[in-house]
Structure formats: structure tokens, C-alpha cells
């Protein structure tokens, strides 16, 4: 949104425009599949016929440059950590991260107490919007995570001035 | 990180994010124009230190970690570990538990092969086949959920037997599923096997000669596609496989050369049929009795070492355990089939068009968690 971002006073016309922009954003999410381990299989399964994530307007993307949302599904090893950061930085604004499964939430079975090679949570690397618990989470849980994210997007201020935006950065993302 | 090495060749990375394998695998590909000069796999992006973790776990507590060694065939990893510990401690497994193990193992094989076939088709741009595979896998997941509550990481096979007896209605549902799957397999054949484009993309691509396959230590469908009739279930029967009647399909070079990508595909499809037949036999002949042998609360394996191997969907999966008589293993080592397949890379990726890289990796069915562990 560039210089228009959070630049307008709280008038009805701007907040209505915000609503329209958010409506478009929340219902056309392209997600980047970070298929790292076991949870990646469940993520693929959610794109299949029974759960069909495309009902909610979310489409899988393989290029970070076309994605709004990164679904991190699986164990993050130290070797992979820098690649995740790199891919996140390649995503255009506004960008969101959904952490799927215990491994990417907090390390899970491979947290620092147990494994010497896994990072205890993707939030050590990039900011995370929604955490979905489970090992692996059920597909319904992932769908619920997506809907939670959509609600979050719906409440964002895009054009209207946001006092907190100076602290939080553009679109709530640091 | 693309770089021109000199005026001739260009080096770039395939992966680790979204490589053709299942999981993060990085391949350094050097190309000369459209042709691949060399390809070097770089592993370790999913190294979670599972073997080391075993040393801090109790014998029974390590079981959930074996699921994560190869999450598409969790039952086979469970089984290999359980067999190794059982042979070390001399635990007898009841007949019923053995048959249930065969039954769930073959169900798991169906799921894994379906995803492998769908994934290969997806590499070629045939997304419909992947969606078909996911649809049918979903039914298998439902069956497993009914059986043990998990959809992917089961931990169902335990030391001494299985975690619980088959639940009510599982047998009927499995019969139903088997009846459902047989006609669907014909659908896959119509969609892929008899498809001229699919044949054309796979025939004569990535040919592995039997000698190379044996030298590299390949096992499973990849080895059998090269015409070598080797199957752990026949060679060293475990868990009562000797009682089952099934064929071992081998590659015959139907549309191209023996050991090409099409052979690897068609061998997997034939194995699906065999797995269905084994499931039927196991359901028909499920004996009555105990589903597990009781273990002492703090199980300690006696001093010594043992090795057990099973036929996982990707080949021979071996587990070596070593015990010092403590409550936790001294060493657990996995011998995994996908790791052997990586040995082929330098030979296989020479003078092939770049578009075949995805095809070959897809047809080898490489599972990265199993490579890195
Ligand atoms: S959370 Fe569990 S299922 Fe998911 S990647 Fe980690 S170990 Fe695998």
C-alpha cells in the first residue's frame, strides 16, 4: 500500500475501504507450503478432496514471491533455519505465518531438551500469526487455524491511521 | 544462488524447499544449456538426531520416534524396531498380533505407494492423479484412525504385539475399502499407465541396470524395477509372511528399457494389487487369541545386539539395536532404503535434459526424513 498505508483519519469512507481491502485479502490467500516433515503430508492431505482448503480461498504456491501466507509444517533443523528466514524475506507484504504442529510451535518431540539439531520453534526465526497444535494436527485443526487468520486479517487497519502501526510496523508485522 | 562457473556451465540449486523428493532435499545441479552435467545431493536438512535420541529413551518409550523415521510408512518402522527388540529379548509374539501386523503393514504400503504414484504424476504436471491419490489415502487414514486414533504417526505396533486389538467394525470397513479400491486402481491405469504422454515422459528415462542397482545397495520397488527379484518378505520372512500367497512384480521394460522410470511406476502399481490381495488373506485368516504379550513395567532388554529387517514401501528397512542391559538402548541404527538411492545420483544425472530431473527423483520415491533421520 506504500505511502497510503495508515495515512488517513478514521472517517467512514476510509474504514469502509479498509473493509473491502481486507475482504479481498482474507478470501484470496496464497500459501507457501513449507513441507519440512511429517506435518507436510497432512498439509497435502488438506488440499485433497475431503478437506479441500480451496473452499476457503486458499491456494498452494511454490514460489515465495507469490505467497501471502507461509505454512511452516514440520521440524526445523539448524541447517534449514536460514532457508526459512530467506524464504520469508522474499515474500511480499502483507505476509503472515502459520505454524503447524508441535515441532514448529515449540520443538515438540525434538525440542532442545531432546534433539541437538532442531530449532525449538519457528517463532525463534520469524514472527508467527497463528499456532496450530498437534503432532500432527488434524486437518480440521489446520482449517481452523486458517479461519482464525482470516478473522485477524478482517480486523486490520489498512488505510485508516493506526496508532500502534509505528510500533508494530506495516500491517502488524514487525 | 545461481552462478556461472565458466562460459559453459551453470550451477543452481533444486531445493531444499520444494524439491522433487518428499521433504527438504537439496540438489546442486550443473547444467550445460538444457542438459544436466552433474547433480550432487546435499542431505541433512531434516536431520533430527533420532538415533541419538534413542539412547536417552526407554526401550518402549522410543516407539513414537520410530514413526518419524519414515512417516509415510510408520508401521514398518515400528515393526522393524519391535522385531529387533523382540529377537534380542526373546519375546514370542502371538499369532493374532502377527497377522494384524501384516494387515496394517500392507494397508500402510497402499497409502505410501498411492502417494508415491500421485507425487510422480504431479512432478509431470498431472495434478489430477495426485488428487485421486489423496482421495484414496484419506480412506486409509480413516481406517487407521478407527484402529489407533492417529492418521499418520501410528505407534500401533509395540514390542510384544500391537497396542490394542482391532476395533469393532474395523474388519468390515477394511473389506469395504478393499472392494472400493480395486475398481479405482483401474482408474489410475486409465489415467496414467495407458496415457501416451505419461509413457513418453517415463520410458527410457533414468535407466538403472541391475548391476548398478545391486552395487548401490538399492532395495524395494526400485531394485525390482531393474529386474532383480528380491523382496525381504520372501527372502527372510518375518511376522508370518511365509503363510501368505503373493507375487513379487518385477520390471520388464514394457514401454522402454528394463529399469526405467516407467518400470518403477508400474512395479508400484502392481504391488498395490498384491498388497490388496495380502490384506484380503489376512482378513480372512485372522486367528483368535491375544493381541500382545505382557511386558514387565520397566522393560530391560538383555545384553547383546540384534538386527531385524522389514520390507518397507521403499525397500529393506533394517534396525540394529545394541543393549548393555540397561533400561535404555545403547545404540539404535536404522538402515534406510532411500539413503541407498542417493548413491545413484552422480551416475543417473548425466547427459539428461533438465526436465527429467523431477521425473527421476519422483520415480525413485525418495523420502528425506528417512535419509537424514
Ligand atoms: S509436530 Fe509431530 S508430526 Fe509434525 S513434524 Fe513434528 S514430529 Fe512430525
XYZ file of C-alpha atoms and ligand atoms in Angstrom:
555
model
C 0.000 0.000 0.000
C 3.048 2.141 0.226
C 2.549 5.759 1.317
C -1.214 5.302 1.585
C -0.775 2.864 4.397
C -2.240 4.072 7.728
C -2.247 7.605 6.354
C -5.915 8.555 6.699
C -8.119 9.677 9.589
C -10.874 7.471 10.883
C -13.652 8.571 8.504
C -16.426 6.260 7.385
C -15.279 6.222 3.792
C -11.786 5.039 4.706
C -12.905 2.417 7.160
C -15.325 1.065 4.549
C -12.480 0.937 2.039
C -10.453 -0.927 4.649
C -13.210 -3.458 4.959
C -13.239 -4.018 1.198
C -9.475 -4.442 1.051
C -9.470 -6.846 3.977
C -12.323 -8.813 2.492
C -10.296 -9.297 -0.664
C -7.157 -10.208 1.261
C -8.711 -12.735 3.594
C -10.512 -14.625 0.875
C -7.664 -14.965 -1.598
C -4.775 -16.316 0.431
C -1.937 -17.942 -1.456
C 0.049 -20.071 0.913
C 3.632 -21.131 0.586
C 3.992 -24.778 1.529
C 6.980 -25.243 3.831
C 6.766 -29.010 3.681
C 9.520 -29.938 6.128
C 8.458 -33.197 7.754
C 5.500 -35.323 8.796
C 3.116 -32.389 9.107
C 3.729 -31.602 5.436
C 1.896 -34.776 4.480
C -1.135 -33.674 6.469
C -0.912 -30.279 4.794
C -1.024 -32.001 1.407
C -3.958 -34.037 2.624
C -5.851 -30.832 3.454
C -5.516 -29.744 -0.167
C -7.128 -33.040 -1.197
C -10.740 -33.762 -1.878
C -12.156 -34.377 1.582
C -10.991 -31.249 3.374
C -10.405 -29.065 0.327
C -8.751 -25.936 1.672
C -9.637 -24.113 -1.547
C -13.170 -23.757 -0.209
C -11.724 -21.037 1.996
C -9.973 -19.339 -0.879
C -6.509 -20.604 -0.001
C -4.351 -21.865 -2.825
C -0.952 -23.571 -2.574
C 2.014 -21.729 -4.029
C 5.529 -22.965 -4.527
C 7.168 -19.586 -5.015
C 7.559 -17.237 -2.037
C 7.167 -14.241 -4.310
C 3.543 -15.120 -4.990
C 2.587 -16.010 -1.453
C 0.855 -14.132 1.386
C 0.954 -16.879 3.969
C 3.689 -19.308 4.901
C 2.511 -22.559 6.464
C 5.501 -23.967 8.307
C 4.794 -27.667 8.694
C 7.462 -29.774 10.267
C 10.681 -29.901 12.231
C 13.056 -27.007 11.677
C 16.664 -28.086 11.824
C 19.553 -25.673 12.242
C 20.580 -26.382 8.679
C 17.146 -25.453 7.341
C 16.644 -22.425 9.603
C 18.434 -19.890 7.428
C 16.480 -21.051 4.376
C 13.179 -20.446 6.118
C 14.253 -16.945 7.062
C 15.408 -16.335 3.490
C 12.128 -17.528 2.003
C 10.172 -15.418 4.475
C 12.101 -12.335 3.473
C 11.311 -12.983 -0.164
C 7.571 -12.832 0.470
C 5.841 -9.555 -0.387
C 3.873 -7.541 2.189
C 1.404 -8.181 3.729
C 2.733 -11.542 4.849
C 1.581 -13.953 7.500
C 2.956 -17.114 9.045
C 1.017 -20.098 10.291
C 2.965 -22.570 12.367
C 1.599 -26.083 12.033
C 2.428 -28.812 14.504
C 4.297 -29.053 17.780
C 7.697 -29.095 16.091
C 7.334 -25.688 14.555
C 5.397 -24.330 17.527
C 7.918 -25.172 20.201
C 10.115 -28.042 19.071
C 7.699 -30.741 20.189
C 9.337 -34.138 20.419
C 12.520 -32.636 19.020
C 12.831 -29.591 21.282
C 16.195 -28.644 22.764
C 15.738 -30.986 25.721
C 15.835 -33.921 23.365
C 17.371 -33.219 19.993
C 20.678 -31.487 19.329
C 19.850 -30.491 15.785
C 16.366 -28.994 15.835
C 15.291 -25.405 16.470
C 12.701 -25.142 19.249
C 10.036 -23.335 17.319
C 9.788 -21.257 14.179
C 8.961 -18.173 16.252
C 12.680 -18.002 17.042
C 13.228 -17.199 13.369
C 10.214 -15.325 12.020
C 7.092 -13.727 13.509
C 4.168 -16.137 13.705
C 0.489 -15.163 13.487
C -1.267 -18.422 14.252
C -0.094 -21.567 16.029
C -1.869 -24.842 15.333
C -1.138 -27.503 17.964
C -0.936 -31.227 17.321
C 1.539 -33.862 16.277
C 0.433 -33.839 13.502
C -2.600 -31.552 13.803
C -5.785 -32.896 12.358
C -6.789 -31.335 9.035
C -9.752 -29.674 10.736
C -7.313 -28.006 13.110
C -5.366 -26.563 10.203
C -8.593 -25.287 8.660
C -9.474 -23.706 11.977
C -6.068 -22.071 12.030
C -6.708 -20.634 8.594
C -10.104 -19.280 9.618
C -8.542 -17.704 12.711
C -6.030 -15.982 10.473
C -8.805 -14.757 8.195
C -10.575 -13.197 11.189
C -7.358 -11.495 12.134
C -6.932 -10.069 8.670
C -10.526 -8.830 8.717
C -9.768 -6.675 11.761
C -6.704 -4.972 10.369
C -6.391 -1.286 9.570
C -5.030 -0.677 6.110
C -5.734 2.931 5.132
C -7.011 4.247 8.417
C -4.420 5.589 10.832
C -3.344 3.055 13.402
C -1.609 4.437 16.463
C 0.149 1.152 17.043
C 1.416 0.851 13.500
C 4.526 2.843 14.372
C 5.420 0.241 16.945
C 4.269 -2.806 15.048
C 5.372 -1.884 11.554
C 3.325 -2.264 8.407
C 0.225 -4.437 8.804
C 1.071 -5.550 12.268
C 4.157 -7.374 11.125
C 7.386 -6.301 12.740
C 22.377 -18.780 -5.619
C 22.912 -19.165 -9.301
C 26.419 -18.894 -10.615
C 28.203 -19.201 -13.928
C 31.216 -21.401 -13.342
C 32.693 -20.523 -16.700
C 31.224 -19.646 -20.056
C 29.858 -23.150 -20.445
C 28.058 -24.421 -17.374
C 25.586 -23.014 -14.912
C 25.178 -24.292 -11.366
C 21.987 -23.883 -9.418
C 20.085 -25.451 -6.567
C 16.993 -27.583 -6.718
C 15.538 -27.476 -3.222
C 15.771 -27.672 -0.266
C 12.358 -26.047 -0.292
C 10.056 -27.816 -2.712
C 12.466 -30.249 -4.303
C 11.104 -33.223 -6.183
C 11.615 -35.514 -3.191
C 9.205 -35.731 -0.253
C 10.799 -33.404 2.281
C 13.670 -30.955 2.062
C 16.437 -32.316 -0.165
C 18.904 -30.044 -1.883
C 20.438 -30.938 -5.210
C 23.282 -28.989 -6.737
C 22.651 -29.277 -10.450
C 25.233 -28.261 -13.027
C 23.841 -27.693 -16.477
C 25.206 -27.023 -19.916
C 22.356 -25.399 -21.749
C 19.390 -27.697 -21.320
C 21.481 -30.736 -20.411
C 22.457 -31.720 -16.889
C 26.181 -32.285 -16.472
C 26.170 -33.406 -12.867
C 23.960 -33.483 -9.840
C 25.101 -33.691 -6.257
C 22.653 -34.326 -3.430
C 23.096 -32.392 -0.193
C 21.405 -34.086 2.716
C 20.851 -33.162 6.349
C 18.051 -30.602 6.133
C 15.852 -32.912 8.152
C 18.449 -34.443 10.436
C 16.672 -34.653 13.772
C 19.093 -36.941 15.567
C 16.603 -39.745 16.099
C 19.292 -42.395 16.548
C 20.964 -40.382 19.283
C 17.611 -39.711 20.939
C 17.144 -43.451 21.376
C 19.957 -43.534 23.879
C 18.004 -41.308 26.265
C 14.656 -43.059 25.871
C 13.424 -46.246 27.464
C 13.063 -49.248 25.157
C 9.318 -48.836 24.900
C 9.359 -45.032 25.005
C 11.345 -44.820 21.795
C 8.496 -46.248 19.747
C 6.866 -42.894 18.771
C 10.196 -41.687 17.418
C 10.392 -44.620 15.018
C 7.215 -43.257 13.415
C 9.110 -40.155 12.430
C 11.907 -42.062 10.696
C 9.654 -42.652 7.731
C 6.315 -41.044 8.312
C 4.685 -42.456 5.212
C 5.315 -45.991 6.411
C 5.265 -45.550 10.169
C 4.015 -49.092 10.729
C 7.056 -50.590 9.031
C 9.455 -48.549 11.154
C 7.568 -49.553 14.300
C 7.659 -53.140 13.168
C 11.374 -53.219 12.354
C 12.250 -51.806 15.761
C 9.821 -54.101 17.559
C 11.176 -57.165 15.732
C 14.748 -56.255 16.598
C 13.963 -55.791 20.299
C 11.840 -58.931 20.368
C 14.607 -61.026 18.869
C 17.063 -59.551 21.374
C 14.859 -60.218 24.373
C 13.397 -63.470 23.036
C 9.777 -62.350 23.237
C 7.235 -64.530 21.474
C 4.523 -62.675 19.576
C 1.009 -64.175 19.497
C -0.365 -65.377 16.143
C -3.133 -62.828 16.100
C -0.717 -59.949 16.649
C 1.449 -61.188 13.777
C -1.451 -61.270 11.373
C -2.643 -57.829 12.484
C 0.890 -56.552 11.873
C 0.838 -57.891 8.324
C -2.598 -56.408 7.758
C -1.735 -52.903 8.922
C 1.647 -53.058 7.230
C 0.053 -53.706 3.873
C -2.537 -51.003 4.461
C 0.305 -48.610 5.137
C 2.054 -49.771 1.982
C -1.074 -48.927 -0.007
C -1.066 -45.412 1.380
C 2.601 -44.872 0.713
C 2.552 -46.235 -2.841
C -0.543 -44.211 -3.679
C 1.190 -41.035 -2.585
C 4.363 -42.034 -4.451
C 2.428 -42.555 -7.683
C 0.447 -39.355 -7.212
C 3.598 -37.432 -6.423
C 5.351 -38.731 -9.514
C 2.394 -37.742 -11.664
C 2.362 -34.333 -10.022
C 6.015 -33.890 -10.983
C 4.942 -34.264 -14.599
C 2.103 -31.804 -14.158
C -0.701 -34.363 -13.873
C -2.295 -32.914 -10.764
C -5.488 -34.924 -11.147
C -3.660 -38.130 -10.313
C -2.353 -36.592 -7.087
C -5.873 -35.601 -6.119
C -7.081 -39.145 -6.798
C -4.262 -40.480 -4.646
C -5.092 -38.106 -1.798
C -8.740 -39.085 -2.020
C -7.944 -42.784 -1.653
C -5.306 -42.179 1.009
C -7.925 -40.364 3.037
C -9.877 -43.617 3.320
C -6.785 -45.425 4.567
C -6.232 -42.650 7.100
C -9.808 -43.114 8.270
C -9.201 -46.818 8.766
C -6.103 -46.137 10.811
C -7.909 -43.525 12.812
C -10.514 -46.112 13.605
C -7.806 -48.561 14.605
C -5.485 -46.462 16.740
C -6.662 -42.870 16.702
C -3.808 -41.476 14.626
C -3.874 -40.569 10.964
C -0.193 -40.507 10.186
C 2.083 -41.405 13.081
C 0.536 -44.542 14.463
C 2.872 -46.170 17.029
C 0.438 -49.033 16.711
C 2.932 -51.872 16.620
C 4.521 -52.298 20.033
C 7.186 -54.546 21.462
C 5.444 -57.872 22.026
C 2.460 -57.310 19.796
C 0.241 -54.391 18.892
C -1.140 -51.565 21.013
C -4.740 -52.739 21.047
C -6.971 -55.272 19.413
C -8.713 -54.296 16.169
C -11.658 -52.114 17.000
C -15.240 -53.019 16.380
C -16.203 -52.630 12.758
C -12.624 -52.286 11.524
C -12.679 -55.634 9.737
C -15.898 -54.806 7.868
C -14.669 -51.352 6.943
C -11.425 -52.787 5.626
C -13.316 -55.298 3.475
C -15.380 -52.385 2.199
C -12.271 -50.359 1.440
C -10.649 -53.220 -0.439
C -13.781 -53.630 -2.557
C -13.699 -49.895 -3.195
C -10.039 -49.748 -4.171
C -9.885 -52.468 -6.809
C -12.026 -50.619 -9.391
C -10.231 -47.394 -8.522
C -6.891 -48.941 -9.468
C -8.241 -49.365 -12.968
C -8.955 -45.652 -12.926
C -5.272 -44.977 -12.228
C -4.298 -47.276 -15.089
C -6.644 -45.459 -17.436
C -5.392 -42.099 -16.302
C -1.653 -42.832 -16.236
C -0.458 -46.262 -17.364
C -2.217 -46.147 -20.724
C -1.568 -42.474 -21.255
C 0.781 -41.840 -24.166
C 2.163 -38.614 -22.734
C 2.869 -40.255 -19.405
C 4.571 -43.208 -21.103
C 6.608 -40.889 -23.263
C 7.850 -38.903 -20.292
C 8.856 -42.010 -18.344
C 10.088 -44.525 -20.922
C 13.896 -44.773 -21.271
C 14.309 -42.150 -18.542
C 16.687 -42.804 -15.651
C 17.538 -46.372 -16.605
C 19.209 -48.299 -13.774
C 20.918 -51.529 -14.765
C 20.589 -54.488 -12.391
C 24.337 -54.455 -11.688
C 24.321 -50.759 -10.721
C 21.239 -51.249 -8.604
C 22.877 -54.053 -6.634
C 26.167 -52.169 -6.331
C 24.432 -49.143 -4.885
C 22.506 -51.230 -2.387
C 19.085 -50.434 -3.770
C 16.164 -52.421 -2.450
C 12.412 -52.426 -2.809
C 10.431 -51.428 -5.883
C 13.406 -49.513 -7.294
C 15.535 -52.658 -7.354
C 12.718 -54.877 -8.559
C 12.024 -52.493 -11.429
C 15.540 -53.259 -12.668
C 14.542 -56.900 -12.980
C 16.026 -58.263 -9.748
C 13.503 -60.359 -7.883
C 14.407 -59.513 -4.310
C 11.881 -58.940 -1.588
C 12.589 -59.170 2.131
C 9.131 -60.592 2.672
C 10.131 -63.614 0.552
C 13.848 -63.839 1.332
C 13.703 -63.500 5.116
C 10.023 -63.856 6.005
C 9.021 -62.119 9.205
C 5.757 -61.812 11.090
C 4.321 -64.846 9.307
C 4.660 -63.626 5.710
C 5.524 -67.177 4.645
C 1.850 -68.098 5.090
C 0.664 -65.559 2.555
C 0.427 -66.138 -1.128
C 1.601 -63.189 -3.207
C 3.719 -62.390 -6.251
C 6.750 -60.154 -6.416
C 6.319 -57.994 -9.513
C 9.483 -57.112 -11.433
C 10.147 -54.617 -14.205
C 10.033 -55.999 -17.717
C 10.670 -52.902 -19.794
C 7.111 -52.774 -21.088
C 7.345 -49.460 -22.884
C 11.039 -48.681 -22.646
C 14.154 -50.277 -21.247
C 14.220 -52.506 -18.165
C 14.773 -50.372 -15.083
C 13.462 -47.075 -16.415
C 11.130 -44.710 -14.616
C 8.052 -46.312 -16.137
C 9.059 -49.697 -14.758
C 9.426 -48.211 -11.292
C 5.974 -46.722 -11.631
C 4.326 -49.891 -12.915
C 6.001 -52.081 -10.284
C 4.440 -49.869 -7.609
C 1.046 -50.166 -9.253
C 1.348 -53.970 -9.360
C 2.441 -54.011 -5.729
C -0.755 -52.193 -4.848
C -2.703 -55.119 -6.270
C -0.552 -57.593 -4.351
C -0.997 -55.627 -1.141
C -4.764 -55.712 -1.598
C -4.605 -59.481 -2.027
C -2.486 -59.863 1.137
C -4.945 -57.700 3.071
C -7.815 -59.929 1.957
C -5.949 -63.068 3.010
C -5.079 -61.562 6.371
C -8.679 -60.533 6.988
C -9.938 -63.986 6.067
C -7.423 -65.795 8.234
C -7.293 -63.539 11.291
C -6.756 -66.003 14.155
C -8.318 -65.632 17.573
C -6.237 -65.051 20.650
C -4.112 -62.451 22.370
C -3.074 -59.266 20.616
C 0.007 -58.719 22.734
C 2.391 -60.307 25.190
C 2.541 -58.557 28.536
C 5.884 -56.888 29.227
C 7.250 -56.068 32.680
C 6.557 -52.478 33.665
C 10.200 -51.467 33.408
C 11.296 -53.431 30.401
C 15.019 -54.101 30.107
C 16.472 -55.936 27.145
C 19.296 -58.329 27.991
C 22.859 -57.554 26.997
C 23.598 -58.176 23.345
C 22.739 -56.966 19.894
C 20.165 -57.765 17.251
C 19.189 -56.812 13.734
C 15.827 -57.081 12.033
C 14.737 -56.058 8.572
C 11.324 -55.471 7.040
C 10.169 -54.635 3.553
C 9.006 -51.037 3.758
C 7.347 -49.401 0.724
C 10.737 -48.030 -0.276
C 12.802 -51.143 0.319
C 14.572 -53.016 3.074
C 14.364 -51.121 6.314
C 16.708 -52.556 8.888
C 17.113 -51.752 12.545
C 20.152 -52.679 14.573
C 19.850 -52.458 18.333
C 22.549 -52.892 20.873
C 21.881 -53.287 24.561
C 24.035 -53.076 27.655
C 21.288 -54.458 29.853
C 20.050 -51.025 30.903
C 16.563 -49.603 30.689
C 17.512 -47.707 27.552
C 19.176 -48.842 24.326
C 22.929 -48.439 23.994
C 22.640 -47.829 20.261
C 19.917 -47.918 17.652
C 20.821 -47.709 13.987
C 18.481 -47.541 11.044
C 19.399 -48.890 7.639
C 17.125 -46.985 5.315
C 16.380 -47.650 1.662
C 16.149 -44.065 0.396
C 19.663 -43.309 1.545
C 20.986 -46.004 -0.784
C 19.069 -44.443 -3.664
C 21.082 -41.247 -3.257
C 24.216 -43.172 -4.242
C 22.831 -43.319 -7.747
C 22.710 -39.576 -8.279
C 26.150 -38.971 -9.836
C 25.617 -41.742 -12.402
C 21.970 -41.192 -13.092
C 22.024 -37.455 -13.697
C 24.414 -37.315 -16.580
C 23.512 -36.059 -20.033
C 19.818 -35.897 -19.383
C 17.540 -32.949 -20.092
C 16.785 -30.742 -17.112
C 13.088 -31.586 -17.297
C 13.879 -35.212 -16.437
C 15.394 -34.391 -13.044
C 11.998 -34.117 -11.358
C 10.778 -37.246 -13.097
C 13.698 -39.364 -11.964
C 13.688 -38.132 -8.371
C 9.920 -38.641 -8.243
C 10.212 -42.154 -9.631
C 12.873 -43.106 -7.067
C 10.384 -42.181 -4.322
C 12.933 -40.568 -2.037
C 11.769 -39.884 1.479
C 14.066 -37.330 3.046
C 13.215 -37.981 6.693
C 14.435 -41.498 6.146
C 17.663 -40.330 4.516
C 18.523 -37.881 7.286
C 16.754 -39.468 10.263
S 4.790 -31.987 15.004
Fe 4.904 -34.223 15.039
S 4.021 -34.832 13.060
Fe 4.552 -32.662 12.905
S 6.604 -32.609 12.042
Fe 6.819 -32.589 14.276
S 7.068 -34.758 14.826
Fe 6.234 -34.689 12.759
